């Protein structure tokens, strides 16, 4: 076994196994980080849907897995290209993998920020406010009648 490792070391020249392991560790970290951001975005979306009263469907979970599969597929491809480029002396870190992971995390972070804005927006409380208005007016029919009376007065139309 030692002979096999020596053959690999001789064949690699200046390229060390330590460098290869370091390179692949960074790529793996980038892949896991983008996966965590994708999961966090989905959790944020589900939390926002609950807060705004939207109906939850299994579509969100399926969409998360599809998104993660696409992200990881391209990250593995970029990692392979980076591994090939690491044979050159100027490419000492997996720059492409890091850049791709930053782009994915930025997109997912922006999505989480949009979810947060929807949660804190006044529109999220609109259904509760409308229900309170209906209850205050004495029911749906009473509210419709009051609104129609106001519109008729505003337009100058007499009651029929």
mmCIF file of C-alpha atoms in Angstrom:
data_model
loop_
_atom_site.group_PDB
_atom_site.id
_atom_site.type_symbol
_atom_site.label_atom_id
_atom_site.label_comp_id
_atom_site.label_asym_id
_atom_site.label_seq_id
_atom_site.Cartn_x
_atom_site.Cartn_y
_atom_site.Cartn_z
ATOM 1 C CA UNK A 1 0.000 0.000 0.000
ATOM 2 C CA UNK A 2 2.861 2.354 0.789
ATOM 3 C CA UNK A 3 4.276 1.759 -2.673
ATOM 4 C CA UNK A 4 0.986 2.767 -4.245
ATOM 5 C CA UNK A 5 0.906 6.024 -2.277
ATOM 6 C CA UNK A 6 4.545 6.693 -3.261
ATOM 7 C CA UNK A 7 3.692 6.144 -6.937
ATOM 8 C CA UNK A 8 0.834 8.620 -6.666
ATOM 9 C CA UNK A 9 3.077 11.171 -4.934
ATOM 10 C CA UNK A 10 5.773 10.832 -7.597
ATOM 11 C CA UNK A 11 3.235 11.105 -10.393
ATOM 12 C CA UNK A 12 1.690 14.225 -8.890
ATOM 13 C CA UNK A 13 4.986 16.066 -8.613
ATOM 14 C CA UNK A 14 4.517 19.312 -6.705
ATOM 15 C CA UNK A 15 0.785 18.693 -6.402
ATOM 16 C CA UNK A 16 0.313 17.236 -2.926
ATOM 17 C CA UNK A 17 -2.470 15.134 -1.523
ATOM 18 C CA UNK A 18 -2.833 17.755 1.175
ATOM 19 C CA UNK A 19 -3.670 20.328 -1.494
ATOM 20 C CA UNK A 20 -6.214 17.941 -3.061
ATOM 21 C CA UNK A 21 -7.916 17.265 0.278
ATOM 22 C CA UNK A 22 -7.967 20.995 1.091
ATOM 23 C CA UNK A 23 -9.472 21.773 -2.313
ATOM 24 C CA UNK A 24 -12.176 19.102 -1.991
ATOM 25 C CA UNK A 25 -12.951 20.166 1.588
ATOM 26 C CA UNK A 26 -13.637 23.715 0.445
ATOM 27 C CA UNK A 27 -15.865 22.438 -2.384
ATOM 28 C CA UNK A 28 -17.791 20.229 0.079
ATOM 29 C CA UNK A 29 -18.201 23.177 2.452
ATOM 30 C CA UNK A 30 -19.590 25.304 -0.399
ATOM 31 C CA UNK A 31 -22.057 22.571 -1.358
ATOM 32 C CA UNK A 32 -23.258 22.109 2.223
ATOM 33 C CA UNK A 33 -23.560 25.857 2.789
ATOM 34 C CA UNK A 34 -25.729 26.327 -0.285
ATOM 35 C CA UNK A 35 -27.894 23.407 0.868
ATOM 36 C CA UNK A 36 -28.346 25.007 4.282
ATOM 37 C CA UNK A 37 -29.345 28.307 2.678
ATOM 38 C CA UNK A 38 -31.868 26.476 0.494
ATOM 39 C CA UNK A 39 -33.399 24.739 3.513
ATOM 40 C CA UNK A 40 -33.445 28.018 5.459
ATOM 41 C CA UNK A 41 -35.243 29.709 2.551
ATOM 42 C CA UNK A 42 -37.886 26.991 2.502
ATOM 43 C CA UNK A 43 -38.384 27.204 6.271
ATOM 44 C CA UNK A 44 -38.667 30.988 5.954
ATOM 45 C CA UNK A 45 -41.261 30.586 3.190
ATOM 46 C CA UNK A 46 -43.314 28.142 5.253
ATOM 47 C CA UNK A 47 -43.154 30.443 8.284
ATOM 48 C CA UNK A 48 -44.260 33.375 6.123
ATOM 49 C CA UNK A 49 -47.137 31.352 4.688
ATOM 50 C CA UNK A 50 -48.316 30.479 8.193
ATOM 51 C CA UNK A 51 -48.048 34.095 9.333
ATOM 52 C CA UNK A 52 -49.955 35.441 6.331
ATOM 53 C CA UNK A 53 -52.617 32.749 6.467
ATOM 54 C CA UNK A 54 -51.746 31.123 3.138
ATOM 55 C CA UNK A 55 -52.524 27.479 2.617
ATOM 56 C CA UNK A 56 -49.512 25.163 2.884
ATOM 57 C CA UNK A 57 -48.945 22.573 0.189
ATOM 58 C CA UNK A 58 -46.365 19.851 -0.356
ATOM 59 C CA UNK A 59 -45.285 21.774 -3.458
ATOM 60 C CA UNK A 60 -42.887 23.877 -1.381
ATOM 61 C CA UNK A 61 -40.994 20.835 -0.130
ATOM 62 C CA UNK A 62 -40.779 19.291 -3.588
ATOM 63 C CA UNK A 63 -39.604 22.619 -4.984
ATOM 64 C CA UNK A 64 -36.857 22.767 -2.340
ATOM 65 C CA UNK A 65 -35.551 19.314 -3.288
ATOM 66 C CA UNK A 66 -35.640 20.147 -6.989
ATOM 67 C CA UNK A 67 -33.807 23.401 -6.364
ATOM 68 C CA UNK A 68 -31.173 21.711 -4.209
ATOM 69 C CA UNK A 69 -30.654 18.979 -6.828
ATOM 70 C CA UNK A 70 -30.042 21.570 -9.539
ATOM 71 C CA UNK A 71 -27.740 23.608 -7.296
ATOM 72 C CA UNK A 72 -25.722 20.574 -6.248
ATOM 73 C CA UNK A 73 -25.501 19.217 -9.792
ATOM 74 C CA UNK A 74 -23.954 22.441 -11.044
ATOM 75 C CA UNK A 75 -21.760 22.756 -7.971
ATOM 76 C CA UNK A 76 -20.347 19.277 -8.570
ATOM 77 C CA UNK A 77 -19.670 20.202 -12.208
ATOM 78 C CA UNK A 78 -17.973 23.440 -11.159
ATOM 79 C CA UNK A 79 -16.025 21.454 -8.534
ATOM 80 C CA UNK A 80 -14.762 19.039 -11.205
ATOM 81 C CA UNK A 81 -13.696 21.935 -13.430
ATOM 82 C CA UNK A 82 -11.991 23.505 -10.411
ATOM 83 C CA UNK A 83 -10.253 20.225 -9.647
ATOM 84 C CA UNK A 84 -8.855 20.110 -13.167
ATOM 85 C CA UNK A 85 -7.803 23.762 -12.920
ATOM 86 C CA UNK A 86 -6.095 23.051 -9.603
ATOM 87 C CA UNK A 87 -3.355 21.297 -11.546
ATOM 88 C CA UNK A 88 -2.175 24.742 -12.625
ATOM 89 C CA UNK A 89 -0.109 26.730 -10.131
ATOM 90 C CA UNK A 90 -2.282 29.888 -10.321
ATOM 91 C CA UNK A 91 -5.440 28.065 -9.192
ATOM 92 C CA UNK A 92 -4.586 27.262 -5.573
ATOM 93 C CA UNK A 93 -8.171 27.573 -4.212
ATOM 94 C CA UNK A 94 -11.487 26.471 -5.749
ATOM 95 C CA UNK A 95 -12.390 30.006 -6.816
ATOM 96 C CA UNK A 96 -15.206 28.895 -9.142
ATOM 97 C CA UNK A 97 -16.882 26.804 -6.453
ATOM 98 C CA UNK A 98 -16.621 29.631 -3.941
ATOM 99 C CA UNK A 99 -18.055 32.147 -6.423
ATOM 100 C CA UNK A 100 -20.914 29.825 -7.394
ATOM 101 C CA UNK A 101 -21.749 29.137 -3.728
ATOM 102 C CA UNK A 102 -21.749 32.879 -2.982
ATOM 103 C CA UNK A 103 -24.166 33.463 -5.877
ATOM 104 C CA UNK A 104 -26.515 30.726 -4.647
ATOM 105 C CA UNK A 105 -26.387 31.986 -1.052
ATOM 106 C CA UNK A 106 -27.052 35.546 -2.238
ATOM 107 C CA UNK A 107 -30.121 34.421 -4.205
ATOM 108 C CA UNK A 108 -31.453 32.398 -1.277
ATOM 109 C CA UNK A 109 -30.660 35.228 1.157
ATOM 110 C CA UNK A 110 -32.584 37.679 -1.001
ATOM 111 C CA UNK A 111 -35.520 35.276 -1.053
ATOM 112 C CA UNK A 112 -35.438 35.042 2.756
ATOM 113 C CA UNK A 113 -35.326 38.854 2.946
ATOM 114 C CA UNK A 114 -38.403 39.048 0.701
ATOM 115 C CA UNK A 115 -40.182 36.544 2.948
ATOM 116 C CA UNK A 116 -39.305 38.695 5.951
ATOM 117 C CA UNK A 117 -40.659 41.807 4.246
ATOM 118 C CA UNK A 118 -43.929 39.993 3.477
ATOM 119 C CA UNK A 119 -44.223 38.907 7.113
ATOM 120 C CA UNK A 120 -43.702 42.411 8.437
ATOM 121 C CA UNK A 121 -45.723 44.130 5.742
ATOM 122 C CA UNK A 122 -49.147 45.491 6.685
ATOM 123 C CA UNK A 123 -50.734 43.386 3.944
ATOM 124 C CA UNK A 124 -50.129 40.277 6.028
ATOM 125 C CA UNK A 125 -52.617 41.542 8.597
ATOM 126 C CA UNK A 126 -55.212 42.589 6.017
ATOM 127 C CA UNK A 127 -57.499 39.514 6.381
ATOM 128 C CA UNK A 128 -57.679 40.054 10.148
ATOM 129 C CA UNK A 129 -58.457 43.765 9.671
ATOM 130 C CA UNK A 130 -61.224 43.023 7.161
ATOM 131 C CA UNK A 131 -62.759 40.470 9.517
ATOM 132 C CA UNK A 132 -62.683 43.003 12.356
ATOM 133 C CA UNK A 133 -64.379 45.560 10.098
ATOM 134 C CA UNK A 134 -67.085 43.047 9.182
ATOM 135 C CA UNK A 135 -67.647 42.215 12.842
ATOM 136 C CA UNK A 136 -67.760 45.918 13.752
ATOM 137 C CA UNK A 137 -70.353 46.653 11.066
ATOM 138 C CA UNK A 138 -72.590 43.839 12.284
ATOM 139 C CA UNK A 139 -72.002 41.213 9.609
ATOM 140 C CA UNK A 140 -71.377 40.975 5.891
ATOM 141 C CA UNK A 141 -74.858 42.044 4.801
ATOM 142 C CA UNK A 142 -74.834 45.106 7.035
ATOM 143 C CA UNK A 143 -71.372 46.102 5.765
ATOM 144 C CA UNK A 144 -72.464 45.705 2.114
ATOM 145 C CA UNK A 145 -75.534 47.831 2.757
ATOM 146 C CA UNK A 146 -73.474 50.547 4.482
ATOM 147 C CA UNK A 147 -70.896 50.612 1.679
ATOM 148 C CA UNK A 148 -73.588 50.801 -1.009
ATOM 149 C CA UNK A 149 -75.259 53.679 0.849
ATOM 150 C CA UNK A 150 -71.955 55.553 1.015
ATOM 151 C CA UNK A 151 -71.298 55.022 -2.701
ATOM 152 C CA UNK A 152 -74.816 56.131 -3.616
ATOM 153 C CA UNK A 153 -74.484 59.299 -1.528
ATOM 154 C CA UNK A 154 -71.119 60.044 -3.087
ATOM 155 C CA UNK A 155 -72.424 59.574 -6.626
ATOM 156 C CA UNK A 156 -75.713 61.349 -5.886
ATOM 157 C CA UNK A 157 -77.826 58.341 -6.792
ATOM 158 C CA UNK A 158 -81.101 57.926 -4.927
ATOM 159 C CA UNK A 159 -81.941 54.713 -3.140
ATOM 160 C CA UNK A 160 -84.077 52.351 -5.120
#
